Short mmCIF file of C-alpha atoms in Angstrom, two decimals:
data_model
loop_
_atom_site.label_atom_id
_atom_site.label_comp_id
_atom_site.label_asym_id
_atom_site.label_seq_id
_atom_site.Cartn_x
_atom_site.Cartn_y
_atom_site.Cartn_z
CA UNK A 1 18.27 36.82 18.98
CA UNK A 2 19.89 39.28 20.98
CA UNK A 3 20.81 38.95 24.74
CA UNK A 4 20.12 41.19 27.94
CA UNK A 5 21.29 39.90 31.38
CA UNK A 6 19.72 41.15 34.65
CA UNK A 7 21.45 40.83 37.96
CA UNK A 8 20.50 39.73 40.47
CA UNK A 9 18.55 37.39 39.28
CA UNK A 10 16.52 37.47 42.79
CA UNK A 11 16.90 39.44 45.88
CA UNK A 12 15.30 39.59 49.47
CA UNK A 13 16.12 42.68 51.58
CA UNK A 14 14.66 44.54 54.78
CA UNK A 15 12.15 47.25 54.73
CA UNK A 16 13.91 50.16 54.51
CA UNK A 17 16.99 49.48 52.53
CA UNK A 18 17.82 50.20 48.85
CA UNK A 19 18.23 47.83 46.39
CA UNK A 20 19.65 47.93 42.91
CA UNK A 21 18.84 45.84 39.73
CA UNK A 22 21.14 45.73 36.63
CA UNK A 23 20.25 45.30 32.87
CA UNK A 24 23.14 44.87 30.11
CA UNK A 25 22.89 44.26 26.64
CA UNK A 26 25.55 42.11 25.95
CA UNK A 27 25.61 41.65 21.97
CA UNK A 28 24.47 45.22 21.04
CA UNK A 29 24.16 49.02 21.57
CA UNK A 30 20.53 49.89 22.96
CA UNK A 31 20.38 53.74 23.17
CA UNK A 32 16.98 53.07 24.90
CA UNK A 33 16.20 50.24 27.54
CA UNK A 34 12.35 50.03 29.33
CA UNK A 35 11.97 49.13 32.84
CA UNK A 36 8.35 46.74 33.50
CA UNK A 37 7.20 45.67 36.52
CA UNK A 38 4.93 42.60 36.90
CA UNK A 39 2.55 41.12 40.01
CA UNK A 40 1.83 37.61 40.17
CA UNK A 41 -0.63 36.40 37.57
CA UNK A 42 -0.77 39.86 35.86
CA UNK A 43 0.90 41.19 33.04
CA UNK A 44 3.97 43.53 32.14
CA UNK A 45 3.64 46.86 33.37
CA UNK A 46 5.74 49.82 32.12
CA UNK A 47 7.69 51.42 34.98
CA UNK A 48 9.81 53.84 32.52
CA UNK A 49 11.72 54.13 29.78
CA UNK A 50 15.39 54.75 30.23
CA UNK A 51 17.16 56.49 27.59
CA UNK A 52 21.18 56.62 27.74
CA UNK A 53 22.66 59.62 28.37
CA UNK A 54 19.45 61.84 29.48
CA UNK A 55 16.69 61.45 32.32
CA UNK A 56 14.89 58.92 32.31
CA UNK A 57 10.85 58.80 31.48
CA UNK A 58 8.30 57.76 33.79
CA UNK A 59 4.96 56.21 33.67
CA UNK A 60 1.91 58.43 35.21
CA UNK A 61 1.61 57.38 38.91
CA UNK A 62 5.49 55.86 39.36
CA UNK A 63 7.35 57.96 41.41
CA UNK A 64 10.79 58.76 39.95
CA UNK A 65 12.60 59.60 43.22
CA UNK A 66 11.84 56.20 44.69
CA UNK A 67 12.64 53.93 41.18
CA UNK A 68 15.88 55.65 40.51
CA UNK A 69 16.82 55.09 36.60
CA UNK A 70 20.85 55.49 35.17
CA UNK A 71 21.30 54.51 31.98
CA UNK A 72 25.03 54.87 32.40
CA UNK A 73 25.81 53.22 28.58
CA UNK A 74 25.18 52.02 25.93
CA UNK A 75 24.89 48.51 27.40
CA UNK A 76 24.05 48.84 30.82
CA UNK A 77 20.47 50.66 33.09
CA UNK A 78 20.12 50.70 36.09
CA UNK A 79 16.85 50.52 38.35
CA UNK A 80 17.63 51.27 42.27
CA UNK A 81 14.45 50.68 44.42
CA UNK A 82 15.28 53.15 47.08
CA UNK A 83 13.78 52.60 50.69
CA UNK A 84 12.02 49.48 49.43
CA UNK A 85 9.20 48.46 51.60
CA UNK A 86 6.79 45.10 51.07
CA UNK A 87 4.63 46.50 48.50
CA UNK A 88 7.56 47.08 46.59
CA UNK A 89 7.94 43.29 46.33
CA UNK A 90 7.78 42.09 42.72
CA UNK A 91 9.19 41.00 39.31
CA UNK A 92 11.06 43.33 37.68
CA UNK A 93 12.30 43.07 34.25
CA UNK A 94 13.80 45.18 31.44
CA UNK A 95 13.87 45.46 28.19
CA UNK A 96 16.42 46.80 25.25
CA UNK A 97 15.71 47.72 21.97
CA UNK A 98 17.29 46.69 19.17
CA UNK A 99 17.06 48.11 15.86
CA UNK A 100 16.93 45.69 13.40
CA UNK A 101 16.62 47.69 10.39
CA UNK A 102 14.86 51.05 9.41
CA UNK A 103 11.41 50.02 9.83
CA UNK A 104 11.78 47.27 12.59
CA UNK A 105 13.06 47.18 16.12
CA UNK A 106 12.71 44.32 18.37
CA UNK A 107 12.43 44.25 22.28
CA UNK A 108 14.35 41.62 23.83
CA UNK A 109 13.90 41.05 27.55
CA UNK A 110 16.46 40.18 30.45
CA UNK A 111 15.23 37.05 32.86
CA UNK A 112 14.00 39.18 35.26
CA UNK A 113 14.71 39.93 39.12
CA UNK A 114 12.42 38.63 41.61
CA UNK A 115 12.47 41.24 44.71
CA UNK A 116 10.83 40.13 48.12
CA UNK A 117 10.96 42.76 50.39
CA UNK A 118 10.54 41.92 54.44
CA UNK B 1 -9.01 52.18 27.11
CA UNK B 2 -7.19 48.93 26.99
CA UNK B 3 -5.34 48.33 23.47
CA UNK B 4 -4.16 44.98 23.77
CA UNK B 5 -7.42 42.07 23.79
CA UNK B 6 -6.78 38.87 24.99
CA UNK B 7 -9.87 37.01 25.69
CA UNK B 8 -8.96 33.68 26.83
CA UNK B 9 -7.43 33.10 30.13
CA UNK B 10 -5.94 29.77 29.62
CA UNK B 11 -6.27 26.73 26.86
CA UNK B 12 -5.39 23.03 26.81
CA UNK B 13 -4.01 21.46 24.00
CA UNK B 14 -2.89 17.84 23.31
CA UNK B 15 0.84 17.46 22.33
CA UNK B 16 1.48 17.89 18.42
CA UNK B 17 -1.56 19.90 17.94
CA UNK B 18 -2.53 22.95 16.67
CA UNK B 19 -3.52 25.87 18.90
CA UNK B 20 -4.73 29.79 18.29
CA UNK B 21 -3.92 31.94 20.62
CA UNK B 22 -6.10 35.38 20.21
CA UNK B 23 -5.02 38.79 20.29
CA UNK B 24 -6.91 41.92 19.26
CA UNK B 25 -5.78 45.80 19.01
CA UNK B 26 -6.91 48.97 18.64
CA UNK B 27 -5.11 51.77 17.44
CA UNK B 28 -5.22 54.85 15.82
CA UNK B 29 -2.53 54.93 14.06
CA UNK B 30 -1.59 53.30 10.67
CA UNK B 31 1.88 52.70 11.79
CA UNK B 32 2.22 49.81 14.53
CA UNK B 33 4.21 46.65 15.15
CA UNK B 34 2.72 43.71 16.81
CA UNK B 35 4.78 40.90 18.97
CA UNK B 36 4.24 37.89 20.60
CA UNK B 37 6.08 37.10 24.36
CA UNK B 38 6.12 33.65 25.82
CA UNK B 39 7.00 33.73 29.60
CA UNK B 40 7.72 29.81 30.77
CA UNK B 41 7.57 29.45 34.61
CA UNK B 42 10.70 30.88 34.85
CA UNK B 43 9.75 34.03 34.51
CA UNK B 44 12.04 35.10 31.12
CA UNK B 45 10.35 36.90 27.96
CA UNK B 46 10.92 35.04 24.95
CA UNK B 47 10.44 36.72 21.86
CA UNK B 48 8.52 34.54 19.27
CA UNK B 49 7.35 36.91 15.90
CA UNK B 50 6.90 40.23 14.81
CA UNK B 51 4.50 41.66 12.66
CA UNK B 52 4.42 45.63 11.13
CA UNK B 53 1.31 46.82 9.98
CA UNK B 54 2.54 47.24 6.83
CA UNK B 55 3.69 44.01 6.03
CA UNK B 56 2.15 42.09 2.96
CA UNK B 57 2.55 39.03 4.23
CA UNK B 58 1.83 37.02 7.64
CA UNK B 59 5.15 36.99 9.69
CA UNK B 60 6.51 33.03 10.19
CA UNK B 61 9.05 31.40 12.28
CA UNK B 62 9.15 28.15 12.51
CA UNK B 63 6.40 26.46 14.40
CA UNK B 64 5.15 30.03 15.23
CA UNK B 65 2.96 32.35 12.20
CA UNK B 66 0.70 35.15 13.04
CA UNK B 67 -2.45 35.35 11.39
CA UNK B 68 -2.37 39.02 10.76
CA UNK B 69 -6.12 40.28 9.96
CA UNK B 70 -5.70 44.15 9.65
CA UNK B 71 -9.64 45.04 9.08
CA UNK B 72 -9.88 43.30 12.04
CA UNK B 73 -7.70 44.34 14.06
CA UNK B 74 -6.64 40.86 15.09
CA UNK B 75 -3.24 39.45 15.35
CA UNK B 76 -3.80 35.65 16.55
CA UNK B 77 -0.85 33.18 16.83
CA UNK B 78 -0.58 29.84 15.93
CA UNK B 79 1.60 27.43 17.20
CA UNK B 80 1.58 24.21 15.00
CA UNK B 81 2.67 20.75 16.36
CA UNK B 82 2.67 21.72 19.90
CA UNK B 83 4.91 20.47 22.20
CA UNK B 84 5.36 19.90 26.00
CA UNK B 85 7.72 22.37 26.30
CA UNK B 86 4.94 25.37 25.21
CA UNK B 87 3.53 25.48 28.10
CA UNK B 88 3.73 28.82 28.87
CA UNK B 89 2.18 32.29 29.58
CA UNK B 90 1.76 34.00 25.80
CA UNK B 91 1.87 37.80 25.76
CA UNK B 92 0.43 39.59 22.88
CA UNK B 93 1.93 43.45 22.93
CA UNK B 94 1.80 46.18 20.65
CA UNK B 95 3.98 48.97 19.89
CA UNK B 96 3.07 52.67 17.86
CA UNK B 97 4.38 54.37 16.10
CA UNK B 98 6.28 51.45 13.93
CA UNK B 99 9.74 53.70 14.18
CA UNK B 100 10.52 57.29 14.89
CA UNK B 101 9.91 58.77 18.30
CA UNK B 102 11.80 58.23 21.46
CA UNK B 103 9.52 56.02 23.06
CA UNK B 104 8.42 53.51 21.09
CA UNK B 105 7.29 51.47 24.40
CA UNK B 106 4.77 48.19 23.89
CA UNK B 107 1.70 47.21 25.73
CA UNK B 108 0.77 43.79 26.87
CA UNK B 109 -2.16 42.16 26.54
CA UNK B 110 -3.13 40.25 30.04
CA UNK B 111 -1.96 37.19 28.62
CA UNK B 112 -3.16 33.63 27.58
CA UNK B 113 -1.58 30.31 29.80
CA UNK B 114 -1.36 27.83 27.77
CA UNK B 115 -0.93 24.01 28.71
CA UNK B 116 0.05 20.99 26.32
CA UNK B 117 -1.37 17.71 27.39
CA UNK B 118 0.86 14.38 26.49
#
């Protein structure tokens, strides 16, 4: 299957600061890439979905000027968690799509970043 | 109202066993695609099968099928001849419309762990 890298692949950082998370799609084009966010024990939670070359979308009750989304190409999104604070700790992942055909796309996920904010 | 049904928390099964994993949905929509996620430990999304709602057949892949029952509404998978190495969290999701539309984003279930016993 295809394969999207995250980096880093964890990351601990003061309260405060800004932190930014990378997803690439390294063996295809993904004109759209989703950004989930996941608590311990629960299950995926759409952030936004980040299209590549226009803003990005955002889930009701995730605030856009803190979860900063670029999708710069047509490999690479960006998620910068600005003025992180504890709360803010969690697993973030993202996703690319992949059109397989006409009638069938595929999401294939990056290994995720684990953030730990102190 | 939640789309994605997964009832059971967490199963055992002994090593080279059968095990169903259940998933219902509920949708409007006659167009959908269904998926299956396994998340080991490690935190990375593995996709295992795809099914569109307008596929004839159950999808298959390898050990994995997906008992597709469209009146339903059900999508359980069934992982033949388990093996140590299953143990995992297993995500059902489901994504509508099947194609078209800028966001075709999926929704999780909450997820079934599932441990193999030697």
């Amino acid at each position: 299957g295809a394969v999207v890298s995250q980096h880093p692949s964890w990351v601990i950082c003061k309260s405060g600061t800004s932190v930014k998370i990378e997803c690439r799609s390294l063996d295809f084009q993904a004109t759209t890439m989703f950004w989930y966010r996941q608590f311990p024990k629960q299950s995926l939670m759409l952030m936004a979905t980040s299209n590549e070359g226009s803003k990005a979308t955002y889930e009701q009750g995730v605030e856009k000027d803190k979860f900063l989304i670029n999708h710069a190409s047509l490999t690479l999104s960006t998620l910068t968690v600005t003025s992180a604070h504890p709360e803010d700790s969690s697993f973030y992942i993202c996703s690319a799509r992949d059109i397989v055909f006409e009638y069938q796309e595929t999401q294939y996920f990056g290994p995720g970043t684990r953030l730990l904010v102190l | 109202a939640q789309k994605i049904t997964q009832t059971q928390p967490g199963m055992f099964v002994q090593e080279k066993e059968a095990v169903t994993l259940d998933c219902t949905y509920d949708t409007s929509d006659p167009s959908y695609g269904l998926f299956w996620y396994k998340q080991p430990s490690s935190g990375e999304m593995i996709f295992l099968i795809y099914q569109g709602s307008y596929d004839q057949q159950n999808a298959t892949e390898g050990r994995y099928s997906l008992n597709f029952q469209k009146a339903r509404k059900s999508a359980n998978l069934v992982i033949s001849a388990s093996q140590l190495g299953d143990s995992a969290m297993y995500f059902c999701a489901m994504r509508e419309p099947l194609y078209g539309g800028a966001t075709n984003k999926l929704i999780f279930g909450t997820g079934t762990l599932l441990a193999v016993q030697p």
